[in-house]
């Protein structure tokens, strides 16, 4: 660790700075006092005959931001897509293990994935607004799901929560495709929270955005986490350090016959994981020495 | 680069020269092939236009044919034009909804093996000669019941079905999966996602596919010979009876000894040709437009 070269030193000091800034907020209560949203046990996932994840066990807590970090291909997307049964749509996908959501196993075959996704929303890596007006993007889900009372108020509330209202309030009827990438992503967040989910999953929501738009989204996570629980995948360690209360580090393991799969290496309070990781692989990764 | 190397480039050796010759030869061949294709279309259009354009007038479209006409009676083919409109319109009404539903099922709901199976079926159906479809429908619906306009429409609908379904499948495949995921992630059921998000993206494509399919079957003769060809000369819009149609009329007129009949056959052929050209071009235009629209939505 001491003999790291200039680059990684500056990366880690940037992280430390970010952590120091963020940890001014109140310290996390001990884990047993936190309420569990997800209790994941021995989750394994395969695409056809290729393993993607093996034996992931962890808990996700209520009203926290939980970050998932790790190198490309370690199964971060696969993991969070398991949490709302999004992978059901992928041909050849199989998973084993249990994912208990407030005590109920949502990975079970007889659970309706539509009902799961109704309470566990998702925001994707690339903004994917519907080719409809800004207003209809938010309102469509509400209408379909029968939340038709106070529709305009609901739309306004969601757009306000997503820090987009001021920018679009004068052109709600304009096509959502005319918005900038960052605005589109915030619109997708508004769309997801408008239907009042319990958990919002985000798969690298800021990876296509500039620093200012990214900051807006991070700010939004802080403000909304009293109402929702967030699980956010990110490539950006500073971002994890800034926004997350808990952080899970995934990495790639290799088998004897060259097969590769993702594994959960370490899961802890963000500050602990970044400043005093207990696994060598985590340390290498967060100090930028990942190879 | 040294002067010697440059000299090599300037004075090509034999092998290089041969390679260039082969290259130029292949280019010429490809150009010729393309020119032939264009020329064939040109010749067809030109020769039909030359013989048919002169005969083309309003009477042709509005007046019925007069049997055993003596003297210069203005003869038309109104019965054929009316019949074609009814038959092709009905055929579209039958084939289009089924084609769209098949495509939706195949693309949005069916598991992979079924998808492949239905795709193959559509291809086979598409490859069946129209005369075979004609005799099949003849055996199924005409024998013992007589010819009827709607039976002819049914035969054309069988021809249209694979065209409509195939083009719809293609359009649905263009709709980005990220849009479906966006909707499903809200907890919206599949069918609502299909109706509310996917289908609105395909309107342009549906129109394009329909226009092409209509253009394709409007000139079909064989199935109609079996199912809707024993007709009188009066103009009828009733698909409960056998109806005359443009392609059958062209066929029958061309068998007549009278040169005036031949002229009308050419004129009708010219109308059919114009319709097909117009339909293809507008379908092209619509297709690029809707593709651009879907492309914008995907990103
Ligand atoms: N739809 C799919 N079909 C087949 N294999 C897939 C599919 N999606 C992912 N995989 C494989 O599963 C493994 C994990 O992929 P995943 O997308 O979960 O990684 P990730 O950690 O999200 O990577 P990134 O940071 O690049 O997004 C990879 O080896 C990938 O090739
Ligand atoms: Mg990913």
XYZ file of C-alpha atoms and ligand atoms in Angstrom:
622
model
C 0.000 0.000 0.000
C 2.778 2.438 0.897
C 4.603 2.031 -2.382
C 1.612 3.051 -4.563
C 2.474 5.338 -7.420
C 1.340 8.921 -7.825
C -1.890 8.243 -9.666
C -3.411 5.877 -7.206
C -2.360 8.025 -4.287
C -4.270 10.935 -5.735
C -7.292 8.720 -6.399
C -7.357 7.449 -2.858
C -6.870 10.878 -1.359
C -9.755 12.124 -3.472
C -11.847 9.332 -2.076
C -10.765 10.138 1.426
C -11.709 13.732 0.901
C -15.083 12.747 -0.438
C -15.617 10.343 2.436
C -14.630 12.973 4.936
C -17.080 15.445 3.443
C -19.871 12.943 3.396
C -19.316 11.469 6.788
C -20.191 14.749 8.387
C -23.720 13.378 8.302
C -24.965 11.313 11.169
C -23.236 8.003 11.710
C -25.119 4.866 10.803
C -26.898 3.161 13.651
C -25.662 -0.360 14.324
C -26.842 -2.792 11.682
C -29.132 -4.780 13.914
C -31.132 -1.625 14.562
C -31.713 -1.035 10.858
C -34.813 -2.365 9.181
C -34.175 -4.839 6.385
C -35.711 -4.378 2.962
C -33.937 -7.193 1.166
C -32.383 -10.260 2.674
C -30.454 -11.994 -0.070
C -29.214 -15.494 0.508
C -26.907 -17.547 -1.723
C -28.011 -15.798 -4.854
C -26.434 -17.332 -7.963
C -27.241 -16.427 -11.542
C -26.368 -17.844 -14.954
C -26.875 -16.743 -18.509
C -27.268 -20.026 -20.339
C -24.213 -21.994 -19.276
C -22.175 -18.939 -18.263
C -22.196 -18.157 -14.560
C -22.610 -14.465 -13.795
C -22.969 -14.439 -10.009
C -22.238 -16.954 -7.301
C -23.425 -17.160 -3.712
C -24.194 -13.565 -2.991
C -25.593 -13.014 0.487
C -26.279 -9.584 1.905
C -28.997 -7.366 3.338
C -30.275 -4.068 2.047
C -31.562 -1.630 4.638
C -34.490 0.703 4.630
C -34.030 4.425 3.945
C -30.390 4.044 3.097
C -28.493 4.370 -0.122
C -26.708 1.123 -0.852
C -24.006 1.273 -3.499
C -22.783 -1.661 -5.568
C -19.293 -1.177 -6.940
C -16.842 -3.393 -8.749
C -15.013 -3.891 -12.031
C -16.856 -4.182 -15.336
C -18.443 -7.575 -15.839
C -18.546 -8.516 -12.165
C -22.326 -8.867 -12.242
C -23.485 -5.584 -10.727
C -26.240 -5.128 -13.284
C -27.170 -8.783 -13.077
C -27.420 -8.425 -9.319
C -29.717 -5.443 -9.153
C -31.846 -6.724 -12.003
C -32.465 -9.814 -9.873
C -33.935 -7.576 -7.189
C -36.967 -6.648 -9.294
C -37.140 -9.684 -11.570
C -35.994 -7.711 -14.587
C -33.859 -10.649 -15.662
C -36.996 -12.697 -16.269
C -37.041 -11.000 -19.649
C -33.609 -12.319 -20.620
C -33.797 -15.619 -22.501
C -31.679 -18.331 -20.922
C -31.355 -16.566 -17.593
C -31.587 -18.710 -14.456
C -31.130 -17.879 -10.813
C -31.034 -19.812 -7.565
C -31.086 -18.742 -3.944
C -33.602 -16.590 -2.140
C -34.274 -12.884 -2.157
C -36.559 -12.009 0.715
C -38.245 -8.667 0.364
C -39.799 -7.708 3.698
C -39.734 -11.395 4.468
C -41.320 -12.687 1.253
C -39.233 -14.606 -1.261
C -39.614 -12.683 -4.517
C -37.342 -14.995 -6.432
C -39.871 -17.820 -6.105
C -41.478 -19.035 -9.304
C -45.039 -18.389 -8.194
C -44.455 -14.717 -7.413
C -45.853 -12.345 -10.030
C -42.947 -10.290 -11.389
C -45.329 -7.492 -12.319
C -46.287 -7.077 -8.661
C -42.617 -7.144 -7.668
C -41.724 -4.404 -10.116
C -44.697 -2.403 -8.951
C -43.046 -1.797 -5.577
C -39.421 -2.064 -6.662
C -38.749 0.473 -9.368
C -35.733 0.863 -11.583
C -33.775 3.591 -13.340
C -31.511 2.477 -16.145
C -28.012 3.366 -17.198
C -29.105 5.147 -20.357
C -32.009 7.535 -20.055
C -34.992 5.843 -21.709
C -37.916 8.245 -21.643
C -41.020 7.214 -23.549
C -41.455 9.040 -26.851
C -44.296 10.977 -25.268
C -44.591 14.416 -23.727
C -42.754 15.204 -20.495
C -46.018 15.148 -18.608
C -47.167 11.858 -20.124
C -43.870 10.222 -19.281
C -44.653 10.685 -15.616
C -48.413 10.314 -15.902
C -48.520 7.186 -18.041
C -47.477 4.802 -15.294
C -49.836 6.525 -12.874
C -52.757 6.109 -15.258
C -52.035 2.489 -16.051
C -51.596 1.645 -12.384
C -54.854 3.349 -11.450
C -53.350 6.285 -9.521
C -55.507 8.729 -11.408
C -56.582 10.980 -8.559
C -54.781 14.330 -8.438
C -52.827 13.433 -11.526
C -51.373 16.917 -12.156
C -50.311 17.229 -8.511
C -48.675 13.833 -8.592
C -46.791 14.730 -11.758
C -45.639 18.007 -10.277
C -44.574 16.358 -7.035
C -42.511 13.705 -8.817
C -40.868 16.237 -11.100
C -40.109 18.448 -8.125
C -38.599 15.557 -6.197
C -36.452 14.757 -9.213
C -35.261 18.380 -9.287
C -36.667 18.873 -12.773
C -39.859 20.816 -12.198
C -38.416 24.296 -12.538
C -36.765 23.453 -15.808
C -39.818 21.910 -17.453
C -42.888 23.423 -15.823
C -43.488 25.705 -18.813
C -43.229 22.970 -21.420
C -44.865 19.896 -19.960
C -46.496 19.099 -23.291
C -43.204 19.072 -25.174
C -41.689 15.747 -26.229
C -39.404 14.256 -23.600
C -36.912 13.495 -26.351
C -36.167 17.199 -26.638
C -34.627 17.245 -23.153
C -30.904 16.983 -22.531
C -29.450 13.673 -21.370
C -29.277 14.792 -17.752
C -32.811 16.112 -17.834
C -34.010 12.897 -19.453
C -32.401 10.882 -16.687
C -34.036 13.005 -14.027
C -37.314 12.550 -15.888
C -36.785 8.795 -15.692
C -36.225 9.145 -11.956
C -39.398 11.213 -11.683
C -41.264 8.557 -13.642
C -39.965 5.850 -11.336
C -40.807 7.623 -8.076
C -44.175 8.947 -9.288
C -45.716 5.502 -8.875
C -44.516 5.500 -5.253
C -42.332 2.435 -5.152
C -40.754 1.257 -1.956
C -37.297 0.694 -3.366
C -35.629 2.362 -6.331
C -32.866 0.456 -8.099
C -30.465 2.498 -10.197
C -28.026 0.981 -12.632
C -25.266 3.528 -13.183
C -27.775 6.353 -13.452
C -25.101 9.004 -13.905
C -22.697 7.254 -16.224
C -23.908 9.162 -19.276
C -24.093 12.501 -17.516
C -21.823 15.474 -16.980
C -20.635 16.428 -13.465
C -23.371 18.981 -12.897
C -26.189 16.624 -13.838
C -24.486 13.950 -11.772
C -24.398 16.231 -8.794
C -28.084 17.007 -9.210
C -28.874 13.303 -9.099
C -26.672 12.674 -6.091
C -28.322 15.550 -4.294
C -31.650 14.015 -5.095
C -30.672 10.696 -3.540
C -29.844 12.495 -0.302
C -33.148 14.247 -0.261
C -35.285 11.270 -1.192
C -33.809 8.571 0.937
C -36.022 9.444 3.873
C -38.897 8.200 1.694
C -37.325 5.460 -0.362
C -34.548 2.926 -0.161
C -32.013 3.114 -2.958
C -29.685 0.556 -4.447
C -27.305 2.179 -6.875
C -24.728 0.580 -9.126
C -21.826 2.815 -9.912
C -18.471 2.648 -11.597
C -17.425 5.758 -9.852
C -15.925 5.207 -6.423
C -16.065 8.854 -5.459
C -19.742 8.748 -6.226
C -20.230 5.714 -4.017
C -18.273 7.453 -1.282
C -20.400 10.561 -1.636
C -23.865 9.088 -1.786
C -23.882 5.657 -0.215
C -24.421 4.658 3.392
C -23.551 1.040 2.720
C -21.333 -0.218 -0.068
C -21.040 -3.690 -1.552
C -17.888 -4.521 -3.448
C -18.214 -7.213 -6.128
C -15.310 -8.721 -7.987
C -14.621 -11.299 -10.664
C -13.463 -14.744 -9.655
C -11.963 -17.229 -12.059
C -12.501 -20.979 -12.016
C -10.053 -23.718 -12.980
C -11.439 -24.011 -16.497
C -11.251 -20.322 -17.233
C -14.878 -19.584 -16.364
C -15.522 -16.236 -14.712
C -18.250 -15.132 -12.354
C -19.009 -12.287 -10.017
C -18.793 -12.562 -6.258
C -19.559 -10.330 -3.336
C -16.216 -9.637 -1.690
C -17.073 -7.194 1.022
C -20.125 -5.387 2.272
C -19.923 -2.742 4.919
C -20.635 0.822 5.881
C -19.251 2.980 3.101
C -16.741 4.774 5.298
C -15.385 1.528 6.675
C -15.174 -0.092 3.243
C -13.254 2.806 1.770
C -10.954 3.634 4.657
C -10.419 0.320 6.393
C -11.396 -2.503 4.069
C -10.956 -5.925 5.532
C -10.255 -7.721 2.256
C -7.088 -7.192 0.244
C -9.066 -7.168 -3.037
C -11.301 -4.374 -1.786
C -8.293 -2.392 -0.720
C -6.631 -2.820 -4.097
C -9.780 -1.765 -5.866
C -10.613 1.310 -3.799
C -7.039 2.546 -3.894
C -6.998 2.207 -7.652
C -4.577 -0.696 -7.750
C -7.082 -3.078 -9.243
C -5.508 -5.334 -11.839
C 9.904 6.960 -48.723
C 12.870 6.783 -51.054
C 12.908 7.729 -54.709
C 13.246 4.068 -55.709
C 9.958 3.162 -53.986
C 8.150 5.972 -55.718
C 9.483 4.734 -59.024
C 7.961 1.318 -58.279
C 4.571 2.908 -57.733
C 4.792 4.877 -60.927
C 5.867 1.936 -63.083
C 3.506 -0.814 -62.060
C 4.707 -4.314 -62.722
C 2.674 -6.952 -64.535
C 0.967 -8.379 -61.513
C -0.249 -5.016 -60.385
C -1.512 -4.227 -63.839
C -3.410 -7.497 -63.976
C -4.944 -6.885 -60.590
C -6.145 -3.525 -61.723
C -7.653 -4.982 -64.868
C -9.533 -7.631 -62.898
C -10.749 -4.987 -60.507
C -12.007 -2.815 -63.322
C -13.638 -5.828 -64.994
C -15.550 -6.788 -61.858
C -16.672 -3.230 -61.331
C -17.974 -3.103 -64.879
C -19.873 -6.382 -64.456
C -21.547 -5.163 -61.280
C -22.416 -1.898 -62.941
C -23.907 -3.759 -65.897
C -26.061 -5.920 -63.645
C -27.406 -2.853 -61.897
C -28.021 -1.155 -65.220
C -29.961 -4.189 -66.473
C -32.242 -4.123 -63.440
C -32.976 -0.442 -63.942
C -33.411 -0.918 -67.681
C -35.953 -3.720 -67.222
C -38.125 -1.509 -65.045
C -37.724 1.296 -67.542
C -38.711 -0.901 -70.493
C -41.741 -2.320 -68.701
C -42.987 1.102 -67.676
C -42.278 2.581 -71.068
C -43.902 -0.160 -73.143
C -47.017 -0.316 -70.974
C -47.261 3.456 -70.923
C -46.824 3.682 -74.697
C -49.723 1.330 -75.357
C -51.892 2.146 -72.354
C -51.544 5.872 -71.692
C -53.408 6.827 -74.870
C -56.450 4.793 -73.873
C -56.494 6.128 -70.357
C -59.433 8.445 -69.755
C -62.192 9.029 -67.296
C -64.607 6.797 -69.180
C -62.345 3.837 -68.583
C -62.743 4.297 -64.850
C -66.424 5.252 -64.784
C -68.186 3.414 -67.632
C -68.971 -0.270 -67.633
C -68.045 -2.441 -70.578
C -70.733 -2.884 -73.223
C -71.055 -6.406 -74.618
C -71.428 -6.825 -78.398
C -71.045 -3.099 -78.910
C -71.720 -1.920 -82.420
C -70.144 1.321 -83.484
C -68.059 3.748 -81.398
C -69.570 3.186 -77.937
C -67.464 4.526 -75.078
C -66.465 1.429 -73.172
C -64.982 1.379 -69.695
C -63.838 -1.055 -67.065
C -65.708 0.442 -64.139
C -66.789 -3.007 -62.990
C -63.176 -4.155 -62.748
C -62.012 -1.102 -60.855
C -64.913 -1.283 -58.417
C -64.411 -5.016 -57.939
C -60.684 -4.659 -57.320
C -61.326 -1.962 -54.744
C -63.823 -4.141 -52.894
C -61.797 -7.338 -53.106
C -58.447 -5.815 -52.144
C -60.057 -3.697 -49.440
C -61.738 -6.731 -47.922
C -58.566 -8.772 -48.224
C -56.668 -6.079 -46.327
C -59.345 -5.945 -43.662
C -59.005 -9.703 -43.204
C -55.225 -10.062 -43.395
C -54.039 -6.970 -41.571
C -55.471 -7.541 -38.070
C -54.452 -11.185 -38.117
C -50.991 -10.316 -39.413
C -50.499 -7.688 -36.723
C -51.668 -10.026 -33.967
C -49.407 -12.807 -35.218
C -46.485 -10.392 -35.240
C -47.244 -9.120 -31.755
C -47.497 -12.627 -30.409
C -44.297 -13.734 -32.110
C -42.254 -10.710 -31.179
C -43.544 -9.788 -27.742
C -44.810 -12.946 -26.118
C -43.766 -16.183 -27.768
C -40.881 -18.249 -26.423
C -37.988 -18.669 -28.821
C -38.881 -22.060 -30.368
C -42.404 -20.913 -31.179
C -41.044 -17.681 -32.574
C -38.747 -19.561 -34.940
C -41.514 -21.991 -35.888
C -44.000 -19.274 -36.744
C -41.336 -17.340 -38.624
C -40.586 -20.397 -40.732
C -44.291 -20.983 -41.338
C -44.702 -17.443 -42.582
C -41.778 -17.876 -44.950
C -43.207 -21.096 -46.346
C -46.642 -19.544 -46.700
C -45.061 -16.623 -48.474
C -43.392 -18.986 -50.920
C -46.524 -20.886 -51.922
C -47.441 -20.028 -55.530
C -50.590 -17.946 -55.718
C -52.250 -20.444 -58.044
C -51.956 -23.081 -55.336
C -53.635 -20.738 -52.866
C -56.283 -20.110 -55.518
C -57.121 -23.748 -56.030
C -57.036 -24.382 -52.297
C -59.601 -21.658 -51.654
C -61.564 -22.910 -54.668
C -61.761 -26.372 -53.127
C -62.543 -24.970 -49.711
C -65.145 -22.302 -50.433
C -66.154 -22.222 -54.088
C -67.019 -25.826 -54.887
C -70.707 -26.232 -54.224
C -71.218 -22.586 -53.261
C -70.142 -20.672 -56.342
C -67.781 -17.765 -56.794
C -68.049 -14.738 -54.597
C -66.158 -11.489 -54.183
C -65.387 -12.111 -50.547
C -64.006 -15.554 -51.376
C -61.613 -13.890 -53.797
C -60.741 -11.454 -51.039
C -60.088 -14.379 -48.736
C -57.679 -15.916 -51.250
C -55.820 -12.608 -51.520
C -55.839 -12.312 -47.728
C -54.025 -15.640 -47.481
C -51.365 -14.161 -49.761
C -51.214 -10.969 -47.749
C -51.005 -12.537 -44.332
C -47.310 -13.524 -44.399
C -46.389 -10.188 -45.973
C -48.252 -8.203 -43.337
C -46.985 -10.319 -40.440
C -43.385 -10.309 -41.643
C -43.222 -6.576 -42.098
C -44.870 -6.028 -38.714
C -42.362 -8.342 -37.051
C -39.574 -6.297 -38.590
C -41.048 -3.057 -37.335
C -41.582 -4.436 -33.837
C -37.982 -5.597 -33.751
C -36.926 -2.003 -34.388
C -38.635 -0.772 -31.234
C -35.822 -0.604 -28.694
C -35.985 -3.039 -25.787
C -35.101 -0.207 -23.418
C -38.576 1.243 -23.926
C -40.220 -2.040 -22.996
C -37.981 -2.326 -19.944
C -38.805 1.224 -18.905
C -42.481 0.401 -18.878
C -42.170 -3.043 -17.308
C -39.970 -1.621 -14.548
C -42.898 0.552 -13.472
C -44.880 -2.596 -12.767
C -46.934 -2.306 -15.933
C -48.092 -5.666 -17.339
C -46.771 -6.883 -20.669
C -49.925 -6.352 -22.642
C -50.323 -2.769 -21.442
C -46.710 -2.133 -22.357
C -47.330 -3.540 -25.811
C -50.484 -1.481 -26.355
C -49.356 1.757 -24.770
C -45.650 1.954 -25.544
C -44.650 -0.483 -28.282
C -47.544 -0.260 -30.758
C -47.665 3.548 -31.019
C -44.076 3.344 -32.236
C -45.059 1.093 -35.110
C -47.857 3.035 -36.785
C -45.659 4.249 -39.624
C -44.334 0.746 -40.155
C -47.808 -0.760 -40.229
C -48.891 1.683 -42.900
C -45.779 0.968 -44.941
C -46.212 -2.786 -44.713
C -49.878 -2.521 -45.609
C -49.232 -0.376 -48.648
C -46.592 -2.797 -49.906
C -48.807 -5.812 -49.300
C -51.728 -4.143 -51.073
C -49.539 -3.248 -54.023
C -48.311 -6.802 -54.152
C -51.722 -8.512 -54.213
C -53.622 -5.920 -56.243
C -52.211 -7.467 -59.404
C -52.710 -11.104 -58.382
C -54.701 -12.912 -61.043
C -54.482 -16.620 -60.381
C -56.397 -16.787 -57.087
C -59.154 -14.606 -58.497
C -59.610 -16.745 -61.619
C -60.805 -19.537 -59.363
C -62.797 -17.496 -56.928
C -64.218 -14.360 -58.511
C -64.050 -14.317 -62.305
C -67.405 -15.473 -63.710
C -68.991 -12.063 -63.850
C -71.339 -9.818 -65.785
C -70.595 -6.351 -67.065
C -72.578 -4.295 -64.606
C -70.678 -2.484 -61.885
C -71.252 -4.064 -58.481
C -69.950 -3.344 -55.011
C -71.502 -6.410 -53.445
C -68.898 -8.952 -52.320
C -71.686 -11.514 -51.992
C -71.441 -12.009 -55.763
C -68.492 -12.686 -57.984
C -66.813 -9.378 -58.806
C -64.698 -8.441 -61.775
C -61.161 -7.239 -61.001
C -58.444 -5.419 -62.904
C -56.007 -8.294 -63.333
C -58.739 -10.738 -64.409
C -60.131 -8.115 -66.787
C -56.695 -7.620 -68.335
C -56.349 -11.345 -68.780
C -59.762 -11.746 -70.370
C -59.491 -8.716 -72.646
C -56.142 -9.857 -73.916
C -57.812 -13.085 -75.075
C -60.349 -11.216 -77.214
C -59.890 -10.815 -80.955
C -60.881 -7.116 -80.986
C -57.916 -4.678 -80.940
C -60.069 -2.203 -78.980
C -60.196 -4.754 -76.177
C -56.439 -5.098 -76.278
C -56.117 -1.367 -75.976
C -58.303 -1.350 -72.890
C -56.253 -4.170 -71.427
C -53.143 -2.034 -71.847
C -54.822 0.931 -70.286
C -55.904 -1.144 -67.278
C -52.391 -2.551 -67.016
C -51.051 0.975 -67.054
C -53.344 1.942 -64.186
C -52.212 -1.072 -62.196
C -48.591 -0.212 -62.881
C -49.025 3.411 -61.848
C -50.717 2.275 -58.666
C -47.883 -0.112 -57.836
C -45.205 2.474 -58.528
C -46.989 5.054 -56.452
C -47.537 2.603 -53.605
C -43.901 1.444 -53.559
C -42.536 4.947 -53.579
C -44.843 6.216 -50.859
C -44.118 3.106 -48.792
C -40.413 3.843 -49.133
C -40.944 7.374 -48.019
C -43.111 6.356 -45.067
C -40.627 3.700 -44.030
C -37.690 6.093 -43.807
C -39.807 8.554 -41.907
C -41.053 6.096 -39.317
C -37.633 4.491 -38.963
C -36.162 7.866 -38.203
C -38.853 8.442 -35.614
C -38.253 5.109 -33.890
C -34.523 5.766 -34.021
C -34.997 9.014 -32.172
C -37.040 7.304 -29.516
C -34.463 4.578 -28.957
C -31.107 6.238 -28.574
N -28.158 -10.608 -21.440
C -27.030 -11.299 -21.212
N -26.801 -12.463 -21.851
C -25.683 -13.176 -21.626
N -24.712 -12.818 -20.789
C -24.866 -11.663 -20.107
C -26.036 -10.845 -20.291
N -25.915 -9.761 -19.487
C -24.730 -9.903 -18.849
N -24.108 -11.038 -19.217
C -22.813 -11.516 -18.699
O -22.867 -11.586 -17.294
C -21.680 -11.068 -16.717
C -22.015 -9.950 -15.769
O -22.577 -8.893 -16.503
P -23.162 -7.583 -15.853
O -23.789 -6.796 -16.928
O -24.004 -7.966 -14.702
O -21.841 -6.864 -15.336
P -21.653 -5.411 -14.739
O -20.933 -5.570 -13.465
O -22.942 -4.702 -14.705
O -20.681 -4.764 -15.800
P -20.610 -3.227 -16.256
O -19.959 -2.507 -15.144
O -19.750 -3.283 -17.469
O -21.992 -2.771 -16.523
C -20.803 -10.633 -17.875
O -19.838 -11.631 -18.081
C -21.726 -10.544 -19.041
O -21.061 -10.922 -20.221
Mg -23.764 -2.987 -15.791
